[in-house]
mmCIF file of C-alpha atoms and ligand atoms in Angstrom:
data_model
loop_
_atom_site.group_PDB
_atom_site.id
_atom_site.type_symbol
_atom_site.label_atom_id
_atom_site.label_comp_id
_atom_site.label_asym_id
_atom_site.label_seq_id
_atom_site.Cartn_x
_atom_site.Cartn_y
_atom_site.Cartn_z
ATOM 1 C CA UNK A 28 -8.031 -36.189 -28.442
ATOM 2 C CA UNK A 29 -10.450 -33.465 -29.394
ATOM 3 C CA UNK A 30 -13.433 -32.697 -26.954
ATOM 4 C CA UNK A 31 -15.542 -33.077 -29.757
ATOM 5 C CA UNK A 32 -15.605 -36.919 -29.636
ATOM 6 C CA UNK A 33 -18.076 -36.663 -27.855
ATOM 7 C CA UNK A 34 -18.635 -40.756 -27.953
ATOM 8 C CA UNK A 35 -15.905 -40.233 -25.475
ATOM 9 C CA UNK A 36 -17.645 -37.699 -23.085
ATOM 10 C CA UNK A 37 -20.047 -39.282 -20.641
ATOM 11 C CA UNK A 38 -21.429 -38.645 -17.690
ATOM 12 C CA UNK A 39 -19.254 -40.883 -15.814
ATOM 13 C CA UNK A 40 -15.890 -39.917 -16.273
ATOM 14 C CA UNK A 41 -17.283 -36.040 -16.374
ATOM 15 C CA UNK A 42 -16.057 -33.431 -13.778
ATOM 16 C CA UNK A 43 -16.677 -30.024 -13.862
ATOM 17 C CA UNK A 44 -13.985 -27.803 -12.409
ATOM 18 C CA UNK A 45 -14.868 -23.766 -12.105
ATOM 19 C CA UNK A 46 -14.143 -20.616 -10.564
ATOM 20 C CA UNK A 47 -16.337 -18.816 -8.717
ATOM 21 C CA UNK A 48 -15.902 -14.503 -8.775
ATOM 22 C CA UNK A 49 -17.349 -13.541 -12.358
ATOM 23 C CA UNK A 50 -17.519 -16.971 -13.719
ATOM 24 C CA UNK A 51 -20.535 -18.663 -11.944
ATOM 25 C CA UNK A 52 -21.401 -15.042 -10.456
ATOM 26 C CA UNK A 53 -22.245 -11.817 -13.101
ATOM 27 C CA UNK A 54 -19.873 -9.623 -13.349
ATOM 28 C CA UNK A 55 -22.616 -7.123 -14.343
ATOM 29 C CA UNK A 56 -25.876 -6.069 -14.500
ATOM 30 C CA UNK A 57 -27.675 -2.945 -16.686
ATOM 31 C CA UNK A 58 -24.363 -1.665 -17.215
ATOM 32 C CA UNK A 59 -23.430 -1.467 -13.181
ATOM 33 C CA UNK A 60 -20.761 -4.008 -12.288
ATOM 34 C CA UNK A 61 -21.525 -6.895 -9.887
ATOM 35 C CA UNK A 62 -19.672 -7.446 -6.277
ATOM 36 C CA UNK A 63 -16.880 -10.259 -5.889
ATOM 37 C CA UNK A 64 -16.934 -12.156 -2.981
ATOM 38 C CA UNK A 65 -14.588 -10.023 -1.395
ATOM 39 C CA UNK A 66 -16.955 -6.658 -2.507
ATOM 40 C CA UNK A 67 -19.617 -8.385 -0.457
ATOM 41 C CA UNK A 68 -18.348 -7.802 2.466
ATOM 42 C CA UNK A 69 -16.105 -4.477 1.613
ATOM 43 C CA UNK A 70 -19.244 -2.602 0.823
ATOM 44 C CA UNK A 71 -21.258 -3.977 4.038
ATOM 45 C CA UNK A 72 -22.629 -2.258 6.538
ATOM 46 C CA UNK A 73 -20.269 -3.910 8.668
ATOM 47 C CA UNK A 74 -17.282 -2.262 8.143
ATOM 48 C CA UNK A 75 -16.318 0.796 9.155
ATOM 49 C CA UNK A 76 -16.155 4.195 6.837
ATOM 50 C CA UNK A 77 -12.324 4.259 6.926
ATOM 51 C CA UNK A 78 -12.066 0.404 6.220
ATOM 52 C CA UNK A 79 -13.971 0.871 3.056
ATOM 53 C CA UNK A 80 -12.088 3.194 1.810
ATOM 54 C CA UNK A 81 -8.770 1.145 2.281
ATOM 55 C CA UNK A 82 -9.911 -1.927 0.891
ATOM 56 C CA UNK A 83 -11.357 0.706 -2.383
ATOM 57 C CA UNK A 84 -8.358 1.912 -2.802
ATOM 58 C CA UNK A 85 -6.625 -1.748 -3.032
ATOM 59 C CA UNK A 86 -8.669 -2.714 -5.328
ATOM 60 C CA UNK A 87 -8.462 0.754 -7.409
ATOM 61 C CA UNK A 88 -4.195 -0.505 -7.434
ATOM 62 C CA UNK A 89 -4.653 -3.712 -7.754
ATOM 63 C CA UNK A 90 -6.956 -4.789 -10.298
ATOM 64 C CA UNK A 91 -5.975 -2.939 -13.241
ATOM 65 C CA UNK A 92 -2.492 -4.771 -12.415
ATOM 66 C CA UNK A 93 -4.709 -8.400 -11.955
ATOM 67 C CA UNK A 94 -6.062 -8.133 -15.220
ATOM 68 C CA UNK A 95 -2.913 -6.439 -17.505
ATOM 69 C CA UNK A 96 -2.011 -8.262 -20.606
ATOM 70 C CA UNK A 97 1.084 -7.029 -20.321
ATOM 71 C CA UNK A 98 2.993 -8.109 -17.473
ATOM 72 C CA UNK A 99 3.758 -11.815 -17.154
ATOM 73 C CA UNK A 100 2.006 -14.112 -14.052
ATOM 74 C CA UNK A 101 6.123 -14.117 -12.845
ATOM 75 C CA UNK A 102 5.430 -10.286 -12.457
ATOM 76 C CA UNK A 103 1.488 -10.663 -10.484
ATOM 77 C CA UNK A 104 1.899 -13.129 -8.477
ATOM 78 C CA UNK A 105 3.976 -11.343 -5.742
ATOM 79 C CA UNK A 106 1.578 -8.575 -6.406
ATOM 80 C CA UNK A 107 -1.284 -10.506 -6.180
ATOM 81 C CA UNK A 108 0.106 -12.047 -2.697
ATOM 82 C CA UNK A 109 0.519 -8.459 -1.532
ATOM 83 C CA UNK A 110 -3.507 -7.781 -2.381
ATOM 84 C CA UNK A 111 -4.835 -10.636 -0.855
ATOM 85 C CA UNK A 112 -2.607 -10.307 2.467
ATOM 86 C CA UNK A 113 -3.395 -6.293 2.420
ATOM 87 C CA UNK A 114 -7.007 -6.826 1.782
ATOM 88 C CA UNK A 115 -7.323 -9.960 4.302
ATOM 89 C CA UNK A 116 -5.724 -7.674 7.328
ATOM 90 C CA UNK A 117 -8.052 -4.721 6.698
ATOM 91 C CA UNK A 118 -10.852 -7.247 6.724
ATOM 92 C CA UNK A 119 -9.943 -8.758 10.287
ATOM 93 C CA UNK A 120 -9.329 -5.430 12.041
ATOM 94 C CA UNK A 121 -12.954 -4.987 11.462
ATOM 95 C CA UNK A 122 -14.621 -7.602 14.250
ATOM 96 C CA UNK A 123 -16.773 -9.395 11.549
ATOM 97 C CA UNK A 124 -18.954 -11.836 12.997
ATOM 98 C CA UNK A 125 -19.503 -15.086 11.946
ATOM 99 C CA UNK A 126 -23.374 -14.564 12.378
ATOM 100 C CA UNK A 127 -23.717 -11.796 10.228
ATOM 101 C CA UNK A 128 -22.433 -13.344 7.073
ATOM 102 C CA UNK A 129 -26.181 -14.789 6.013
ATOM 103 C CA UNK A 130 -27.861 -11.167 6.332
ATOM 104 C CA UNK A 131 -24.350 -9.694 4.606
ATOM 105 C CA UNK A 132 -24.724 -12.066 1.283
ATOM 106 C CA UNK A 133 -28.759 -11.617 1.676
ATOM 107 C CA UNK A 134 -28.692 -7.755 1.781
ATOM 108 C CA UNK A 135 -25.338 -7.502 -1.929
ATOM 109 C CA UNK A 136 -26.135 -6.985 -5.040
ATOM 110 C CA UNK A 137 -24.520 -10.637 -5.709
ATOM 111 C CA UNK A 138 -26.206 -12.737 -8.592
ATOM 112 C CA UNK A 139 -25.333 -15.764 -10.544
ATOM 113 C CA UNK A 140 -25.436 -16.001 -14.306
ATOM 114 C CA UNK A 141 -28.366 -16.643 -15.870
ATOM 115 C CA UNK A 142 -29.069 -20.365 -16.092
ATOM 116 C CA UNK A 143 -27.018 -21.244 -12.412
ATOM 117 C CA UNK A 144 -30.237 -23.500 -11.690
ATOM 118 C CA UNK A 145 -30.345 -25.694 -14.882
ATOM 119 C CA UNK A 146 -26.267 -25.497 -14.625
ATOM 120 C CA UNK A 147 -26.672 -27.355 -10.583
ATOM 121 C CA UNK A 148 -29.153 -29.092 -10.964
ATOM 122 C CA UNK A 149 -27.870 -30.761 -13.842
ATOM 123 C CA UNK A 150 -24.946 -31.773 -12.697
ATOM 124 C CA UNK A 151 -26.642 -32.989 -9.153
ATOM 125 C CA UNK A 152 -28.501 -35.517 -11.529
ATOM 126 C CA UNK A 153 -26.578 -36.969 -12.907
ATOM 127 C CA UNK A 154 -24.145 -37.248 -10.300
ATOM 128 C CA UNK A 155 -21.215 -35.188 -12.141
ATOM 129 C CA UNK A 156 -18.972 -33.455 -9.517
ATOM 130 C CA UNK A 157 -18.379 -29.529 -9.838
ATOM 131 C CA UNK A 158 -15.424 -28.272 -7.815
ATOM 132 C CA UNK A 159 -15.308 -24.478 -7.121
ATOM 133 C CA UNK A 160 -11.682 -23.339 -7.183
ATOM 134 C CA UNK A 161 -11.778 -19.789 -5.710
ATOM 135 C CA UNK A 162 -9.561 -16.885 -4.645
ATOM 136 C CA UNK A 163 -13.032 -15.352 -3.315
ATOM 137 C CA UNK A 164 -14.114 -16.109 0.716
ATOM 138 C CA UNK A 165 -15.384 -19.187 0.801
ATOM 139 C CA UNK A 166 -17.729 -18.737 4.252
ATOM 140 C CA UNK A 167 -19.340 -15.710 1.351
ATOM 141 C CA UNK A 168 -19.625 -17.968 -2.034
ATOM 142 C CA UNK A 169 -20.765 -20.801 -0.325
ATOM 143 C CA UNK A 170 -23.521 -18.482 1.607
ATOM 144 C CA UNK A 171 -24.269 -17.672 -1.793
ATOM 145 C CA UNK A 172 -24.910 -20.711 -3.163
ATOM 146 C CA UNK A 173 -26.866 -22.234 -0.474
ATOM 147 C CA UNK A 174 -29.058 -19.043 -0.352
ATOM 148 C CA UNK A 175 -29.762 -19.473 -3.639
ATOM 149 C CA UNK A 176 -30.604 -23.789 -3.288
ATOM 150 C CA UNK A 177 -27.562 -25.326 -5.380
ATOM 151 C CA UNK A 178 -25.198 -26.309 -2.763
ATOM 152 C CA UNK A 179 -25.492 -29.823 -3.417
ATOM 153 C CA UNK A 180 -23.840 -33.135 -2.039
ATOM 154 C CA UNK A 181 -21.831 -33.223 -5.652
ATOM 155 C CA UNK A 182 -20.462 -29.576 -4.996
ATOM 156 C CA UNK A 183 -16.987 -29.262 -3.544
ATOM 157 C CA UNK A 184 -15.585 -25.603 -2.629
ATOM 158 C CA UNK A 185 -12.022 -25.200 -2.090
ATOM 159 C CA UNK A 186 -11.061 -21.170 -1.253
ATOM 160 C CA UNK A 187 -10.072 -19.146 1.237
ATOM 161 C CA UNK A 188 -12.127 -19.254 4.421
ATOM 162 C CA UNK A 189 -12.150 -16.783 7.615
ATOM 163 C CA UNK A 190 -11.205 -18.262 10.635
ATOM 164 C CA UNK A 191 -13.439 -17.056 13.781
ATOM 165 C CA UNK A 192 -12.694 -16.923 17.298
ATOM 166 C CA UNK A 193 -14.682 -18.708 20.138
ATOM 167 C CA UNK A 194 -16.839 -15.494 20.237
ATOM 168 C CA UNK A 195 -17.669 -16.185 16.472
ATOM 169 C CA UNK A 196 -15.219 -12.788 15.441
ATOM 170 C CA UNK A 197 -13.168 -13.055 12.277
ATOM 171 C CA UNK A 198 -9.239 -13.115 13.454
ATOM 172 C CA UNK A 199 -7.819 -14.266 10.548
ATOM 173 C CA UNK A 200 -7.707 -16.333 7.345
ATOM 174 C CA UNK A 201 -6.912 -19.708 7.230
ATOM 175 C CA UNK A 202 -4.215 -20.960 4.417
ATOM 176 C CA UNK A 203 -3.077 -21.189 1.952
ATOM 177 C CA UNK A 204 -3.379 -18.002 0.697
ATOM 178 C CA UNK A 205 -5.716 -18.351 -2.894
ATOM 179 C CA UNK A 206 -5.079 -15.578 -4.793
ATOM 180 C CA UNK A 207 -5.852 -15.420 -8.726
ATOM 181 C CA UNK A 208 -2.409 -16.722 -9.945
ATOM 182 C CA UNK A 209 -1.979 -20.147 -7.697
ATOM 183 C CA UNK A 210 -4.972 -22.039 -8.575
ATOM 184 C CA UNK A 211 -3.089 -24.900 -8.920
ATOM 185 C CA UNK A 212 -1.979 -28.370 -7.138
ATOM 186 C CA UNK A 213 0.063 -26.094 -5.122
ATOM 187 C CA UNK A 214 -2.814 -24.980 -3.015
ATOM 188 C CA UNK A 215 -4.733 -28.468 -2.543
ATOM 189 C CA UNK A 216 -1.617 -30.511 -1.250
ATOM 190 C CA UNK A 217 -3.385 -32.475 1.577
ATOM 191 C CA UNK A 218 -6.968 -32.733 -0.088
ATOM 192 C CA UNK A 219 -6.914 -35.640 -2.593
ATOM 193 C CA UNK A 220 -9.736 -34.097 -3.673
ATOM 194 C CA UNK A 221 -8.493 -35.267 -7.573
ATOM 195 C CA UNK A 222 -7.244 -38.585 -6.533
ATOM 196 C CA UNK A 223 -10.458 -39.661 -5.192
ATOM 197 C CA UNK A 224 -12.243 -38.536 -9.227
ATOM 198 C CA UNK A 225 -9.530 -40.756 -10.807
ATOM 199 C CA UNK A 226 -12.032 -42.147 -13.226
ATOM 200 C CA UNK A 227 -13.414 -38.650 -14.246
ATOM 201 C CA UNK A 228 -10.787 -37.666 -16.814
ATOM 202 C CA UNK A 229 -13.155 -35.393 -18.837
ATOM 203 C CA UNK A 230 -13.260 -32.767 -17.736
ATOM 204 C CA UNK A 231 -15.211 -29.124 -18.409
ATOM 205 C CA UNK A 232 -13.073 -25.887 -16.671
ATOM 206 C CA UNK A 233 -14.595 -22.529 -16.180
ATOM 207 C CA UNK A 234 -13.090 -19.386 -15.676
ATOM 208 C CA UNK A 235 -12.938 -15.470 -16.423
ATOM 209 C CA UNK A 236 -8.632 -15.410 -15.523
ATOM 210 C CA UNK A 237 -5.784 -16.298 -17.324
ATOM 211 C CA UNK A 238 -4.884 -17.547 -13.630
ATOM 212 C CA UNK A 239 -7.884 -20.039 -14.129
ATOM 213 C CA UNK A 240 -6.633 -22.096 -16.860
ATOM 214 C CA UNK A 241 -4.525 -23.735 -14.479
ATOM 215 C CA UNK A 242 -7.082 -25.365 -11.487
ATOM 216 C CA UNK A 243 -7.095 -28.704 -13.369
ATOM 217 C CA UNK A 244 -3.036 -29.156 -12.860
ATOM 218 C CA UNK A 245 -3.818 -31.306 -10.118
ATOM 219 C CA UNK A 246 -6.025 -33.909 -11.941
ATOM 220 C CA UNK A 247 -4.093 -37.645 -12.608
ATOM 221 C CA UNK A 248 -5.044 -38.582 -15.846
ATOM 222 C CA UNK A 249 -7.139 -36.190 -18.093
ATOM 223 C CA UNK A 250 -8.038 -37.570 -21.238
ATOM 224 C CA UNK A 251 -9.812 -34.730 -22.292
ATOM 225 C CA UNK A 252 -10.642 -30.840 -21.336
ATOM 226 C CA UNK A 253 -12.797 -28.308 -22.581
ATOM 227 C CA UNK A 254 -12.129 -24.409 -21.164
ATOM 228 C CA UNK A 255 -14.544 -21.846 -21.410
ATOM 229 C CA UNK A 256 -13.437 -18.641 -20.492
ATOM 230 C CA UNK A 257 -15.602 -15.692 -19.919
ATOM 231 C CA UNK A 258 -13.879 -12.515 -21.097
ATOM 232 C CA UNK A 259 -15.945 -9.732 -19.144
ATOM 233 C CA UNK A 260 -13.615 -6.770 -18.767
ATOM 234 C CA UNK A 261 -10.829 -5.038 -21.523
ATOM 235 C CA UNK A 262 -12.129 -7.306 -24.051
ATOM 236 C CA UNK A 263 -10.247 -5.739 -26.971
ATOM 237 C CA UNK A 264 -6.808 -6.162 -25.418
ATOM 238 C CA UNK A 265 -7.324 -9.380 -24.197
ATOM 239 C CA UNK A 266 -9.304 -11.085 -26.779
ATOM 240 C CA UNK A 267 -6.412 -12.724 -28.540
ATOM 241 C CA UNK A 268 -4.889 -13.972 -25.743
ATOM 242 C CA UNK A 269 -7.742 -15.218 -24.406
ATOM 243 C CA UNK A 270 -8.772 -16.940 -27.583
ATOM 244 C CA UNK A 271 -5.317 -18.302 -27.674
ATOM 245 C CA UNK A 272 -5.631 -19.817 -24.285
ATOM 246 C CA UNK A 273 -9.260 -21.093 -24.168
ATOM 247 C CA UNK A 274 -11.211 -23.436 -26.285
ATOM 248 C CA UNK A 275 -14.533 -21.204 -25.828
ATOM 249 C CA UNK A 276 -14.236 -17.441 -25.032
ATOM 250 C CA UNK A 277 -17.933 -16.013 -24.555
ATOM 251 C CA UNK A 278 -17.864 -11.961 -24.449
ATOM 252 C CA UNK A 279 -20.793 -10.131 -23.186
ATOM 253 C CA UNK A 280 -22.878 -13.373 -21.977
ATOM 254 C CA UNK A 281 -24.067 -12.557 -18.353
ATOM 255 C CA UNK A 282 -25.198 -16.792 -19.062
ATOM 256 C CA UNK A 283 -24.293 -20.077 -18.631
ATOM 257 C CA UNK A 284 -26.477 -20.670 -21.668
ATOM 258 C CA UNK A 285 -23.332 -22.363 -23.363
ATOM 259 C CA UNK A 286 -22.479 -24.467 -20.762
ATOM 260 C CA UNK A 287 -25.647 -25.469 -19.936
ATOM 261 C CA UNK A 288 -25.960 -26.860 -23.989
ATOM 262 C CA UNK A 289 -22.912 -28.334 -23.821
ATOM 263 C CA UNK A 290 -24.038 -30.557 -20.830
ATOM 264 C CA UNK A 291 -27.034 -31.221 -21.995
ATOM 265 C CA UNK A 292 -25.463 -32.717 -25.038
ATOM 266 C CA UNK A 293 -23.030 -34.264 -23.142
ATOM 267 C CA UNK A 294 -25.142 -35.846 -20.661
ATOM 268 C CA UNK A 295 -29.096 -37.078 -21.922
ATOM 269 C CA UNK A 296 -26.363 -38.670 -24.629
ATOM 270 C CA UNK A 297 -24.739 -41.008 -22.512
HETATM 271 P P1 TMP B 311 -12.152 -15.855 -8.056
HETATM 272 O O1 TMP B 311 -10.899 -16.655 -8.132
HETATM 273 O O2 TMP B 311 -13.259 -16.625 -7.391
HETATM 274 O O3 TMP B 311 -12.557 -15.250 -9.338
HETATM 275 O O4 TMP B 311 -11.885 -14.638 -7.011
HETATM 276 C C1 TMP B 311 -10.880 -13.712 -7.158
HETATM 277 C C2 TMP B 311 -11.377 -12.336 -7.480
HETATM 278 O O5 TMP B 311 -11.546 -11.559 -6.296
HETATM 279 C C3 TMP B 311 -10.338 -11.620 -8.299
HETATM 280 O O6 TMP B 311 -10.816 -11.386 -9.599
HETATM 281 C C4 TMP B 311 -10.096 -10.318 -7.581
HETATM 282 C C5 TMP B 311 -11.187 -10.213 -6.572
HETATM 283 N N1 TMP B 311 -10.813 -9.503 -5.326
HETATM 284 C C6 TMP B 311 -11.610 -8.453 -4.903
HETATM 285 O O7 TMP B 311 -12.598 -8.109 -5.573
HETATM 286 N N2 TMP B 311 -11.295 -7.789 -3.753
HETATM 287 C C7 TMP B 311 -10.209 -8.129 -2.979
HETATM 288 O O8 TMP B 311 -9.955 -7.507 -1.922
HETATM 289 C C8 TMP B 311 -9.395 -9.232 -3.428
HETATM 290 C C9 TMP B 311 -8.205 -9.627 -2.615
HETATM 291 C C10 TMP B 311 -9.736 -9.884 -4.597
HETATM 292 MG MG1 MG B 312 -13.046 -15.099 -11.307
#
């Protein structure tokens, strides 16, 4: 069934499932690029000189490879374990406390798109749940999301979170390891987060990865699914794929201006 019906779309069996890292944040702003939730803390005053330049240097490797159009997921995903596991080490050596996370996320250059009020608020309303699938640090997006007064009862967050020790210092990160190419069932064995929506089989996906197109795998029965993809970086060489693989591809839109009509639609007419 096309998501057009939209007799069929109501507010009832709606879900909204979406990533977090360039698709509910901006991945730029007057031409300077926007921090990840990893970047947060990377470029923080808390970590030292030498750690910096590691994690820089990661990302210099790994990103161009994250993003390709011409190697297959078989061919990333190993890579992309390597990244995260590289990048999650550094970030542990470096005695971040648990404390300091608020003034970290207060003091980035971290913004939503355009429109994140009207997007949360929305949904809180009418009681649609929005599930935030992320290969970002959770303890950082969901800072991010309180500070900025969306981090409703109807918003679910399921990523990768730090785990602290009795002195509040990062040791480690809890699994599974989320990294951009197993946003799947895979990771959310154990949550029956999806069994528990079994009557919301519409469902709206958001993402700015190929790797995204895959976080509703886990839901029972969907009847139907809308993806919007934001295609922010090496548009030209990715454009047909991307248009290939989402329903809505939105280039140069720092907004959730399209999503937010959609919904609107959607919801005041049900
Ligand atoms: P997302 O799934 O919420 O978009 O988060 C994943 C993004 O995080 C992905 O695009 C790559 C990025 N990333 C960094 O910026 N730095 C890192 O060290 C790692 C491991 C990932
Ligand atoms: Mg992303």
């Amino acid at each position: 069934m096309s998501w057009v019906t939209c007799s069929f779309w109501s507010s009832l069996t709606l879900q909204v499932i979406s990533d977090f890292d360039m698709t509910l944040s901006r991945f730029g702003c007057n031409g300077r690029r926007c921090p990840t939730s990893h970047n947060i803390l990377d470029n923080s005053r808390v970590i030292s000189e030498d750690g910096k330049k590691k994690l820089k240097d990661l990302l210099h490797y790994y990103y161009p490879i994250e993003i390709d159009p011409n190697r297959t997921l078989e061919e990333k995903r190993p890579l992309m374990v390597e990244w995260w596991t590289r990048a999650h080490d550094l970030l542990s050596q470096q005695k971040i406390q648990k404390g300091d996370i608020a003034q970290i996320v207060r003091e980035s250059d971290v913004m939503l798109r355009d429109g994140f009020n009207e997007l949360f608020d929305q949904l809180y309303k009418y009681n649609v749940p929005i599930f935030i699938f992320s290969a970002g640090i959770g303890d950082v997006l969901e800072e991010i999301i309180r500070q900025a007064n969306v981090f409703y009862s109807n918003v679910n967050v399921v990523s990768n979170y730090m785990d602290f020790d009795d002195s509040g210092v990062l040791k480690c990160f809890k699994g599974p390891l989320i990294h951009t190419y197993n946003k799947n069932n895979s990771v959310l064995q154990g949550t029956e987060y999806f069994q528990q929506l079994s009557g919301r089989t519409s469902i709206i996906l958001l993402g700015d990865s190929m790797g995204d197109l895959t976080m509703a795998d886990g839901v029972p029965s969907v009847e139907n699914i809308l993806k919007i993809g934001f295609l922010n970086d090496k548009v030209e060489e990715r454009r047909g794929k991307y248009l290939d693989a989402y329903d809505i591809v939105l280039e140069s839109d720092e907004t959730l201006d399209v999503v937010n009509g959609i919904l609107r639609y959607v919801l005041l007419e049900t």
